[in-house]
């Protein structure tokens, strides 16, 4: 059973618009949550990690929230650029240490058009 | 900067063929991982290791072997490849500390005909 669900599956926005990506999960325990960006044909690159029960992070035009009570996270991208075209993957870690398992979502494919 | 490299980047083989995928990291990380990525699925862990000579079974290990020869090098072996193993394979490395980020290689696309 899929434990990390991302929505929407795909999204098209115009350059300059904002967008919000959603991640719902059922992983227990939920130690931390990380968002990755995956450019086509390339590996995953970390954008941010959220750890606290109710957490917020900001990394340039990317900001993220986590609510562990709701088992829900969002990734906001402000003023999108063409280079933001990629797949964004939500990953939930069930432990803080490297011995824990990572549970990967299938990703949201974002396409930014001129 | 952290660096994880994989070779080959693309590989085509036939059913029953023997394939070795290579991964090298220059991060001095103890932990290394092999994942497969299939359309509509999240990455799935095949095998991982926390040091030279150590191997741990992941979530989808059937049909795969792995060897960690040094801290830097981790290999994934498919001894009798099957079409169901057609996939995009990623290697990653990480430190052992809490919330340590996994650094991913560029991936190897394997096609089994």
Short mmCIF file of C-alpha atoms in Angstrom, two decimals:
data_model
loop_
_atom_site.label_atom_id
_atom_site.label_comp_id
_atom_site.label_asym_id
_atom_site.label_seq_id
_atom_site.Cartn_x
_atom_site.Cartn_y
_atom_site.Cartn_z
CA UNK A 1 0.00 0.00 0.00
CA UNK A 2 1.32 3.46 -0.95
CA UNK A 3 2.23 5.32 2.22
CA UNK A 4 3.12 8.65 0.61
CA UNK A 5 0.60 10.25 -1.75
CA UNK A 6 1.40 13.37 -3.72
CA UNK A 7 -1.00 15.66 -5.52
CA UNK A 8 -1.50 16.76 -8.13
CA UNK A 9 0.23 14.15 -10.29
CA UNK A 10 1.08 16.87 -12.77
CA UNK A 11 0.73 20.63 -12.94
CA UNK A 12 1.24 23.24 -15.64
CA UNK A 13 1.81 26.87 -14.65
CA UNK A 14 2.92 29.98 -16.46
CA UNK A 15 6.30 31.48 -15.63
CA UNK A 16 5.93 33.92 -12.76
CA UNK A 17 2.94 32.20 -11.20
CA UNK A 18 3.01 30.58 -7.76
CA UNK A 19 2.13 26.94 -7.15
CA UNK A 20 1.53 24.58 -4.25
CA UNK A 21 2.34 20.87 -4.16
CA UNK A 22 0.74 18.56 -1.61
CA UNK A 23 2.01 15.50 0.24
CA UNK A 24 -0.12 13.27 2.45
CA UNK A 25 1.34 10.25 4.18
CA UNK A 26 0.52 7.42 6.56
CA UNK A 27 4.08 6.52 7.56
CA UNK A 28 4.48 5.83 11.28
CA UNK A 29 6.59 6.93 12.96
CA UNK A 30 7.17 10.05 10.89
CA UNK A 31 10.53 11.33 12.00
CA UNK A 32 11.20 13.85 9.21
CA UNK A 33 10.05 14.82 5.75
CA UNK A 34 12.22 15.97 2.88
CA UNK A 35 11.35 17.48 -0.50
CA UNK A 36 13.53 16.66 -3.50
CA UNK A 37 13.69 18.13 -7.00
CA UNK A 38 14.41 15.73 -9.87
CA UNK A 39 15.24 17.19 -13.26
CA UNK A 40 14.45 14.94 -16.20
CA UNK A 41 17.05 12.21 -16.53
CA UNK A 42 18.91 13.27 -13.42
CA UNK A 43 19.21 12.35 -9.76
CA UNK A 44 17.31 13.81 -6.83
CA UNK A 45 18.47 17.03 -5.19
CA UNK A 46 17.28 17.99 -1.72
CA UNK A 47 15.34 21.24 -1.38
CA UNK A 48 14.50 21.22 2.31
CA UNK A 49 13.94 18.99 5.33
CA UNK A 50 11.20 19.37 7.95
CA UNK A 51 11.55 17.85 11.37
CA UNK A 52 9.28 19.38 14.00
CA UNK A 53 5.66 18.54 14.81
CA UNK A 54 4.59 21.73 13.04
CA UNK A 55 7.46 22.98 10.96
CA UNK A 56 8.13 25.60 8.31
CA UNK A 57 11.20 26.11 6.17
CA UNK A 58 12.22 28.54 3.48
CA UNK A 59 14.90 28.19 0.82
CA UNK A 60 14.81 31.04 -1.67
CA UNK A 61 11.65 30.75 -3.73
CA UNK A 62 10.83 27.40 -2.11
CA UNK A 63 8.97 27.21 1.18
CA UNK A 64 7.52 24.18 2.89
CA UNK A 65 5.28 23.28 5.80
CA UNK A 66 4.75 20.11 7.79
CA UNK A 67 1.91 19.18 10.13
CA UNK A 68 2.62 15.81 11.71
CA UNK A 69 -0.82 15.69 13.38
CA UNK A 70 -2.43 15.84 9.95
CA UNK A 71 0.44 13.89 8.31
CA UNK A 72 0.49 16.55 5.63
CA UNK A 73 3.13 18.71 3.96
CA UNK A 74 3.08 21.41 1.32
CA UNK A 75 5.76 22.79 -0.97
CA UNK A 76 5.22 26.32 -2.24
CA UNK A 77 7.12 27.65 -5.21
CA UNK A 78 6.95 31.41 -5.65
CA UNK A 79 7.38 33.24 -8.96
CA UNK A 80 8.12 30.09 -10.96
CA UNK A 81 10.90 30.01 -13.53
CA UNK A 82 11.29 27.78 -16.58
CA UNK A 83 14.09 25.97 -14.72
CA UNK A 84 11.57 24.90 -12.08
CA UNK A 85 10.24 22.37 -14.60
CA UNK A 86 10.96 19.07 -12.85
CA UNK A 87 9.45 16.33 -10.74
CA UNK A 88 9.14 17.14 -7.04
CA UNK A 89 9.32 14.20 -4.69
CA UNK A 90 8.16 14.03 -1.08
CA UNK A 91 10.05 11.59 1.16
CA UNK A 92 9.17 10.61 4.72
CA UNK A 93 11.81 9.14 7.03
CA UNK A 94 10.63 6.86 9.78
CA UNK A 95 13.77 7.39 11.88
CA UNK A 96 16.31 10.11 12.31
CA UNK A 97 19.27 7.82 11.81
CA UNK A 98 20.50 6.41 8.52
CA UNK A 99 19.21 3.02 9.64
CA UNK A 100 15.64 4.23 9.18
CA UNK A 101 13.64 3.67 6.04
CA UNK A 102 12.78 6.40 3.58
CA UNK A 103 9.31 6.27 2.04
CA UNK A 104 9.13 7.98 -1.35
CA UNK A 105 6.14 9.52 -3.06
CA UNK A 106 5.71 9.05 -6.81
CA UNK A 107 6.22 12.77 -7.37
CA UNK A 108 4.43 15.76 -8.86
CA UNK A 109 5.52 16.67 -12.38
CA UNK A 110 5.64 20.46 -12.67
CA UNK A 111 5.83 22.08 -16.09
CA UNK A 112 6.46 25.80 -16.30
CA UNK A 113 5.55 27.39 -19.63
CA UNK A 114 6.51 30.85 -20.93
CA UNK B 1 30.78 19.22 -3.17
CA UNK B 2 29.31 15.77 -2.69
CA UNK B 3 29.73 13.56 -5.72
CA UNK B 4 28.09 10.27 -6.64
CA UNK B 5 28.79 8.83 -10.07
CA UNK B 6 27.22 5.84 -11.79
CA UNK B 7 28.19 3.75 -14.77
CA UNK B 8 27.04 2.90 -17.29
CA UNK B 9 24.41 5.60 -17.79
CA UNK B 10 22.47 3.41 -20.19
CA UNK B 11 22.48 -0.35 -20.63
CA UNK B 12 20.53 -2.72 -22.84
CA UNK B 13 20.69 -6.46 -22.26
CA UNK B 14 18.65 -9.54 -23.08
CA UNK B 15 16.64 -11.77 -20.80
CA UNK B 16 18.99 -14.03 -18.88
CA UNK B 17 21.90 -11.66 -19.33
CA UNK B 18 24.43 -10.70 -16.67
CA UNK B 19 24.62 -7.01 -15.71
CA UNK B 20 26.72 -5.06 -13.23
CA UNK B 21 25.88 -1.48 -12.32
CA UNK B 22 28.62 0.55 -10.66
CA UNK B 23 28.48 3.41 -8.20
CA UNK B 24 31.29 5.48 -6.73
CA UNK B 25 31.03 8.22 -4.12
CA UNK B 26 33.74 10.66 -3.09
CA UNK B 27 31.88 12.00 -0.06
CA UNK B 28 33.56 9.75 2.50
CA UNK B 29 30.08 8.58 3.46
CA UNK B 30 29.60 5.27 5.22
CA UNK B 31 26.10 4.58 3.89
CA UNK B 32 25.34 3.71 0.28
CA UNK B 33 22.05 2.69 -1.31
CA UNK B 34 20.64 1.22 -4.50
CA UNK B 35 17.12 2.19 -5.59
CA UNK B 36 14.95 1.56 -8.60
CA UNK B 37 12.49 4.10 -9.96
CA UNK B 38 9.50 3.05 -12.03
CA UNK B 39 6.77 5.22 -13.52
CA UNK B 40 3.94 5.77 -11.07
CA UNK B 41 5.97 4.50 -8.13
CA UNK B 42 8.22 6.13 -5.62
CA UNK B 43 11.85 5.05 -5.41
CA UNK B 44 12.17 1.58 -3.91
CA UNK B 45 15.17 0.40 -1.93
CA UNK B 46 16.93 -2.68 -3.31
CA UNK B 47 20.04 -3.04 -1.12
CA UNK B 48 22.14 -0.82 1.09
CA UNK B 49 25.40 -0.88 3.00
CA UNK B 50 26.93 0.91 5.93
CA UNK B 51 30.53 0.15 5.16
CA UNK B 52 32.97 -1.86 3.10
CA UNK B 53 32.03 -5.53 3.19
CA UNK B 54 28.62 -4.84 4.75
CA UNK B 55 25.34 -5.55 2.95
CA UNK B 56 21.76 -5.05 4.02
CA UNK B 57 18.60 -6.17 2.27
CA UNK B 58 16.18 -3.53 1.16
CA UNK B 59 12.49 -3.70 0.31
CA UNK B 60 12.69 -5.20 -3.21
CA UNK B 61 15.84 -7.39 -3.22
CA UNK B 62 14.63 -10.35 -5.30
CA UNK B 63 16.77 -10.89 -8.38
CA UNK B 64 19.53 -8.54 -7.22
CA UNK B 65 22.85 -8.99 -5.48
CA UNK B 66 25.15 -6.24 -4.28
CA UNK B 67 28.75 -5.88 -3.19
CA UNK B 68 30.48 -3.06 -1.32
CA UNK B 69 34.16 -3.49 -2.08
CA UNK B 70 35.45 -0.24 -0.57
CA UNK B 71 33.97 2.76 1.19
CA UNK B 72 33.72 4.42 -2.22
CA UNK B 73 32.39 1.62 -4.44
CA UNK B 74 29.03 -0.15 -4.40
CA UNK B 75 27.93 -2.54 -7.15
CA UNK B 76 24.53 -3.92 -8.09
CA UNK B 77 24.49 -7.30 -9.86
CA UNK B 78 21.72 -8.79 -11.95
CA UNK B 79 22.84 -12.34 -12.74
CA UNK B 80 19.79 -13.46 -14.74
CA UNK B 81 18.17 -10.27 -15.93
CA UNK B 82 14.44 -10.27 -16.59
CA UNK B 83 12.19 -7.74 -18.38
CA UNK B 84 10.63 -6.83 -15.00
CA UNK B 85 14.02 -5.37 -14.05
CA UNK B 86 13.79 -2.75 -16.79
CA UNK B 87 13.98 0.42 -14.74
CA UNK B 88 15.92 3.53 -13.78
CA UNK B 89 18.45 2.71 -11.08
CA UNK B 90 19.83 5.25 -8.63
CA UNK B 91 22.70 5.01 -6.22
CA UNK B 92 22.92 7.31 -3.19
CA UNK B 93 25.22 7.93 -0.25
CA UNK B 94 24.78 9.53 3.14
CA UNK B 95 26.39 10.12 6.50
CA UNK B 96 25.03 8.20 9.47
CA UNK B 97 23.95 11.25 11.47
CA UNK B 98 20.34 12.23 12.14
CA UNK B 99 18.34 13.55 9.17
CA UNK B 100 21.40 13.13 6.97
CA UNK B 101 20.64 13.97 3.37
CA UNK B 102 21.08 11.26 0.79
CA UNK B 103 23.10 12.41 -2.23
CA UNK B 104 22.01 10.76 -5.45
CA UNK B 105 23.88 9.78 -8.58
CA UNK B 106 22.55 10.61 -12.06
CA UNK B 107 20.98 7.20 -12.58
CA UNK B 108 21.43 4.22 -14.91
CA UNK B 109 18.67 3.36 -17.34
CA UNK B 110 18.53 -0.42 -17.81
CA UNK B 111 16.47 -2.10 -20.50
CA UNK B 112 16.05 -5.87 -20.50
CA UNK B 113 14.70 -7.17 -23.79
#
